Amino acid sequence: MTIRLPAADGTLRTYEPRTAPLSLVPGTPFGSRTVFSAAHVVADPFADVSPDAPAAIDWDATLAFRRHLWSHGLGVAEAMDTAQRGMGLDWAGAAELIRRSAAEARAVGGRIACGVGTDQLAGGTLARIRAAYEEQLAVVEEAGAQAVLMASRALAATAQGPEDYLEVYGHLLRQAAEPVVLHWLGPMFDPALEGYWGSSDLDAATGTFLEVIAAHPDKVDGVKISLLDARREVELRRRLPRGVRCYTGDDFHYPELIAGDEQGFSHALLGIFDPLGPLAAGAVRLLDTGDVQGFRALLDPTVELSRHLFQPPTRFYKTGVVFLAWLAGHQSHFAMVGGLQSARSLPHLARAYELADGLGLFPDPKLAEERMKTLLSLYGVDQ
């Protein structure tokens, strides 16, 4: 059996899907690395909502996907940009997501960390930004989850320089009940975050970031770096205080960064581990045994898919993530909050299918093929 897939040049090519899925079984959390998968949300396809209306979530399917990730030993990074935070999911929806997912984590013994931001604000003074962060931090802590202090669009728009970041983050870290993860999200993921930490010069911004950590090392569990710059991440993790983890958010270079070198390694908090969950878990289990070569052999081939999903405009990678979840049978439809299923082209989605199928990511390759053909037929591609 073959399938005709559209290419970017407008032609059709013939692809022969694989018939056997990758065989990986669930397992316990890992010993050598702390690994979180950022997780997407499943929209309610029957809700009568417009793209700019509050998100309508299919809670059963959304929580079932988190149980899937936990079953393979992965932690869940909740209510972050993979969950369309600020791109369809507002703070009210995120707060409900945090409460429900944290309760589910307690029920199944899963690890969870949740995003804390200021997305209930469009802008404002530093005092209002602090208060917005505090409101969200309280929700996460009351839910019993670890907090991830996310980059704030409002702070990026309001701060006059590094001193404002030092003041806001210092205030939040002093009052945090438990050590948090600091998240540095680059402008390739969100253009509104250009110049974060008070400068568009990344060396200067890194200095401010490290100054925040150095002032409160007991309140920082780790830092998540999402700059798609492996060299910079390695340099930064070598400058972190002892005991502060570096969680890679680099969806382009994650195998080499997680494997590490003689001077250290990165843990992981990655959006690409949403579609790669079982395969990524299998790779990290090899790393737990000291088999770096086996880890790389399993994970390196996934980078082509990740680079494809995260190609510019990088912020629309969520579309490919949800698309693959649909093909894999984790949800019954390819609808997204905010109508974001339209954010990538048919050739882009076709290539994502081809790469994922080649990796054996689909539990039922025949179901994935049938769903891909259904989508193609809607676009007028005859088989």
XYZ file of C-alpha atoms in Angstrom:
383
model
C 0.000 0.000 0.000
C 1.197 3.499 -0.832
C 0.044 7.047 -0.194
C 0.470 10.127 -2.382
C 1.852 13.077 -0.453
C 2.136 16.700 -1.611
C 5.543 18.331 -1.693
C 6.363 21.995 -1.168
C 6.867 22.483 -4.933
C 3.261 21.458 -5.658
C 4.054 17.971 -6.942
C 2.845 14.674 -5.524
C 5.189 11.892 -4.468
C 4.476 8.281 -3.572
C 5.319 7.090 -0.074
C 5.081 3.558 1.286
C 4.094 3.632 4.989
C 5.718 1.254 7.398
C 3.559 -1.463 8.900
C 5.217 -2.080 12.281
C 5.288 0.432 15.131
C 8.283 0.985 17.367
C 7.901 -1.422 20.285
C 8.491 0.374 23.595
C 6.800 -0.437 26.883
C 5.875 1.887 29.779
C 8.292 2.156 32.672
C 9.309 4.027 35.800
C 10.983 7.466 35.972
C 14.631 7.778 35.036
C 17.734 7.764 37.205
C 20.310 9.751 35.252
C 18.236 12.701 33.992
C 15.135 14.634 35.004
C 12.941 14.709 31.916
C 9.731 16.655 31.373
C 7.573 16.639 28.285
C 5.620 19.810 27.701
C 2.113 18.659 26.798
C -0.509 19.942 24.368
C -4.198 20.413 25.113
C -7.007 18.684 23.221
C -9.724 21.035 22.009
C -13.421 20.220 22.228
C -14.302 19.914 18.512
C -18.041 20.268 19.148
C -17.838 23.566 21.034
C -19.409 26.493 19.178
C -16.570 28.950 19.677
C -14.700 31.457 17.534
C -10.881 31.583 17.275
C -10.669 34.512 19.708
C -13.097 33.045 22.267
C -11.965 31.332 25.484
C -10.623 27.850 24.796
C -13.015 24.898 24.947
C -11.059 21.875 26.199
C -11.808 18.169 25.934
C -10.732 17.384 29.477
C -10.968 13.605 29.217
C -8.691 13.430 26.177
C -6.333 16.075 27.566
C -5.820 14.202 30.842
C -5.578 10.846 29.069
C -2.620 12.162 27.088
C -0.889 13.177 30.301
C -1.418 9.689 31.706
C 0.222 8.371 28.531
C 3.322 10.485 29.201
C 3.469 9.569 32.893
C 3.152 5.878 32.048
C 6.484 6.065 30.236
C 8.233 7.724 33.184
C 8.190 11.266 31.789
C 7.292 14.270 33.884
C 4.647 16.623 32.499
C 5.374 20.325 32.022
C 1.886 21.772 32.143
C 0.273 24.982 30.922
C 3.340 26.138 29.010
C 3.698 27.280 25.414
C 3.117 23.751 24.049
C -0.355 23.966 25.612
C -0.898 27.105 23.463
C -0.411 29.421 26.402
C -0.952 32.879 24.952
C -1.916 31.342 21.591
C -5.472 30.223 22.289
C -5.325 29.240 25.960
C -5.954 32.155 28.313
C -5.158 32.319 32.026
C -8.610 31.147 33.117
C -8.255 28.032 30.964
C -4.658 27.526 32.075
C -5.641 27.727 35.756
C -8.281 25.050 35.262
C -5.765 22.934 33.340
C -3.250 23.254 36.178
C -5.773 22.220 38.829
C -7.044 19.227 36.865
C -3.624 17.999 35.754
C -2.096 18.395 39.208
C -4.945 16.355 40.707
C -4.419 13.693 38.044
C -0.683 13.653 38.781
C -1.376 12.999 42.452
C -3.772 10.190 41.541
C -1.258 8.341 39.362
C 2.007 9.359 41.048
C 3.214 11.447 38.112
C 5.654 14.338 38.278
C 4.312 17.725 37.208
C 5.597 21.266 36.844
C 3.309 24.120 35.784
C 3.835 27.414 34.030
C 3.502 30.661 35.994
C 3.200 33.815 33.912
C 1.380 37.104 33.575
C -0.928 36.399 30.659
C -3.950 37.799 32.487
C -2.328 41.179 31.718
C -1.895 42.995 28.430
C 0.675 45.312 30.010
C 0.958 47.454 33.090
C 3.278 48.648 35.813
C 5.918 46.520 37.493
C 3.658 46.303 40.539
C 0.808 44.886 38.452
C 3.193 42.430 36.780
C 4.423 41.218 40.174
C 0.835 40.807 41.339
C -0.069 38.806 38.212
C 2.887 36.484 38.735
C 1.921 36.109 42.414
C -1.656 35.174 41.513
C -0.505 32.422 39.182
C 2.215 31.209 41.556
C -0.411 30.789 44.267
C -2.589 28.663 41.966
C 0.320 26.360 41.092
C 1.512 26.015 44.678
C -2.015 25.390 45.978
C -2.368 22.648 43.340
C 0.756 20.966 44.727
C 2.821 21.349 41.551
C 6.305 22.678 40.959
C 6.367 26.178 39.485
C 8.031 27.193 36.234
C 8.441 30.973 36.127
C 7.763 31.701 32.466
C 8.961 34.709 30.527
C 6.402 37.533 30.590
C 5.310 39.527 27.561
C 4.093 42.254 29.916
C 7.465 42.463 31.639
C 9.295 42.542 28.304
C 7.094 45.480 27.252
C 7.380 47.367 30.552
C 10.897 46.799 31.904
C 13.297 49.665 31.366
C 16.435 47.616 31.890
C 18.071 44.695 33.726
C 17.332 46.177 37.132
C 13.590 45.719 36.600
C 14.070 42.009 35.897
C 16.266 41.663 38.978
C 13.601 43.338 41.097
C 10.621 41.343 39.804
C 12.295 37.933 39.800
C 14.010 38.563 43.137
C 10.646 39.383 44.692
C 9.064 36.209 43.304
C 11.930 33.923 44.307
C 11.961 35.250 47.858
C 8.324 34.328 48.338
C 8.253 31.016 46.414
C 7.497 28.147 48.794
C 9.680 25.643 46.902
C 12.513 25.887 44.351
C 11.250 26.861 40.911
C 12.406 26.498 37.323
C 13.280 29.728 35.523
C 12.305 29.710 31.848
C 14.163 31.755 29.248
C 12.091 31.562 26.075
C 13.684 33.138 23.027
C 11.947 35.394 20.493
C 11.903 32.609 17.889
C 9.191 31.044 20.064
C 7.511 34.350 20.932
C 8.545 37.560 19.138
C 7.124 39.635 22.019
C 10.007 38.397 24.206
C 12.737 40.126 22.211
C 15.239 41.757 24.569
C 14.307 39.684 27.608
C 16.461 40.145 30.709
C 16.934 43.744 29.655
C 18.993 43.427 26.483
C 18.935 42.055 22.948
C 22.643 41.349 23.428
C 22.527 37.712 24.569
C 25.803 37.999 26.476
C 24.411 40.882 28.507
C 21.076 39.118 28.968
C 22.890 35.982 30.157
C 24.727 38.052 32.745
C 21.458 39.353 34.191
C 19.910 35.879 34.131
C 22.868 34.447 36.066
C 22.730 37.353 38.510
C 19.119 36.475 39.369
C 20.108 32.850 40.006
C 23.243 33.689 41.990
C 21.214 35.869 44.372
C 18.736 33.042 45.131
C 20.382 29.649 44.388
C 18.328 27.923 47.095
C 15.101 28.940 45.335
C 16.095 27.841 41.812
C 15.752 24.134 41.052
C 16.890 24.736 37.505
C 16.697 26.808 34.363
C 15.020 25.940 31.081
C 16.821 27.431 28.121
C 14.904 27.713 24.830
C 17.211 29.687 22.549
C 17.990 27.016 19.918
C 21.687 27.728 20.469
C 23.547 24.656 21.737
C 26.856 26.440 22.269
C 25.271 29.130 24.401
C 23.396 26.566 26.488
C 26.578 24.605 27.189
C 28.411 27.770 28.203
C 25.560 28.845 30.464
C 25.138 25.483 32.213
C 28.847 25.478 33.074
C 28.325 28.815 34.881
C 25.335 27.716 36.951
C 25.759 27.427 40.733
C 26.229 23.901 42.036
C 22.899 22.161 42.442
C 21.043 24.250 39.840
C 19.977 22.080 36.905
C 19.974 23.080 33.267
C 16.850 21.819 31.482
C 17.343 21.956 27.755
C 14.487 23.413 25.774
C 16.521 23.211 22.570
C 14.365 21.265 20.135
C 17.178 21.324 17.551
C 20.127 19.898 19.535
C 18.594 17.936 22.421
C 20.414 14.572 21.939
C 23.890 16.065 22.293
C 22.830 18.405 25.116
C 21.175 15.646 27.170
C 24.074 13.250 26.555
C 26.478 15.968 27.711
C 30.257 16.011 27.866
C 33.014 15.567 30.416
C 31.980 18.816 32.122
C 28.274 18.138 32.500
C 24.934 17.596 30.789
C 21.459 19.028 30.441
C 18.252 17.601 31.823
C 15.219 18.135 29.591
C 11.959 20.037 29.379
C 10.973 19.746 25.739
C 7.950 20.256 23.532
C 9.220 17.695 21.036
C 8.920 15.010 23.719
C 5.126 15.349 23.370
C 5.112 13.348 20.100
C 8.351 11.498 20.919
C 7.310 10.413 24.432
C 7.757 6.617 24.334
C 10.797 6.748 22.059
C 12.456 9.474 24.151
C 11.782 7.459 27.297
C 13.409 4.400 25.763
C 16.455 6.451 24.837
C 16.872 7.917 28.335
C 16.591 4.438 29.848
C 19.623 3.471 27.754
C 21.410 6.522 29.123
C 20.565 5.350 32.646
C 22.658 2.234 31.951
C 25.574 4.314 30.678
C 24.888 3.432 27.046
C 25.466 6.860 25.498
C 25.966 5.366 22.047
C 22.632 3.536 22.235
C 20.932 6.705 23.481
C 22.265 8.702 20.546
C 21.451 5.933 18.056
C 17.820 5.991 19.153
C 17.347 9.749 19.592
C 19.552 11.285 16.886
C 17.234 10.174 14.037
C 14.370 12.123 15.632
C 16.080 15.483 15.163
C 15.013 15.803 11.523
C 11.362 15.568 12.570
C 11.886 18.057 15.380
C 13.625 20.577 13.150
C 10.771 20.204 10.683
C 8.056 20.807 13.281
C 9.934 23.746 14.807
C 10.921 25.439 11.553
C 10.082 29.174 11.319
C 7.670 30.538 12.296
C 8.742 28.377 15.240
C 5.804 29.371 17.453
C 3.490 27.332 15.213
C 5.174 24.055 16.121
C 2.098 23.275 18.249
C 0.149 22.529 15.062
C 2.476 19.701 14.116
C 2.482 18.347 17.665
C -1.331 18.113 17.780
C -1.442 16.736 14.232
C 0.843 13.858 15.212
C -1.202 13.198 18.360
C -4.271 12.801 16.133
C -2.470 10.475 13.730
C -1.189 8.437 16.680
C -4.722 7.929 17.993
C -4.371 10.011 21.162
C -7.363 12.112 20.111
C -10.233 11.664 17.712
C -9.800 14.853 15.676
C -7.373 17.476 14.414
C -8.979 20.596 15.858
C -7.072 23.067 18.032
C -8.018 25.889 20.347
C -7.896 29.181 18.510
C -8.262 27.380 15.181
C -4.498 26.853 15.097
C -4.830 23.664 13.018
C -4.686 26.015 10.023
C -1.262 27.419 10.972
C 0.771 24.936 8.897
C 0.469 24.008 5.234
C -0.585 20.648 3.843
C 2.940 19.906 2.508
C 4.342 20.673 5.962
C 1.900 18.254 7.604
C 2.525 15.599 4.956
C 6.260 15.743 5.611
C 5.631 15.531 9.374
C 3.589 12.370 8.787
C 6.307 10.852 6.625
C 9.070 11.568 9.134
C 7.055 10.352 12.127
C 6.013 7.193 10.323
C 9.619 6.521 9.370
C 10.554 6.686 13.045
C 7.804 4.237 13.975
C 6.050 6.711 16.262
C 2.519 5.537 15.500
C 1.073 2.787 17.724
C -1.214 1.858 14.814
C 0.464 2.770 11.497
C -2.656 1.782 9.542
C -4.822 4.201 11.536
C -2.278 6.964 10.931
C -2.293 6.223 7.207
C -6.095 6.282 7.036
C -6.260 9.578 8.910
C -3.591 11.098 6.689
C -5.547 10.033 3.621
C -8.713 11.559 5.092
C -6.965 14.895 5.520
C -5.505 14.722 2.018
C -8.924 14.037 0.526
C -10.323 17.151 2.231
C -7.675 19.137 0.378
C -8.540 17.454 -2.921
C -5.616 15.034 -3.101
C -6.915 11.795 -4.640
C -5.297 8.492 -3.744
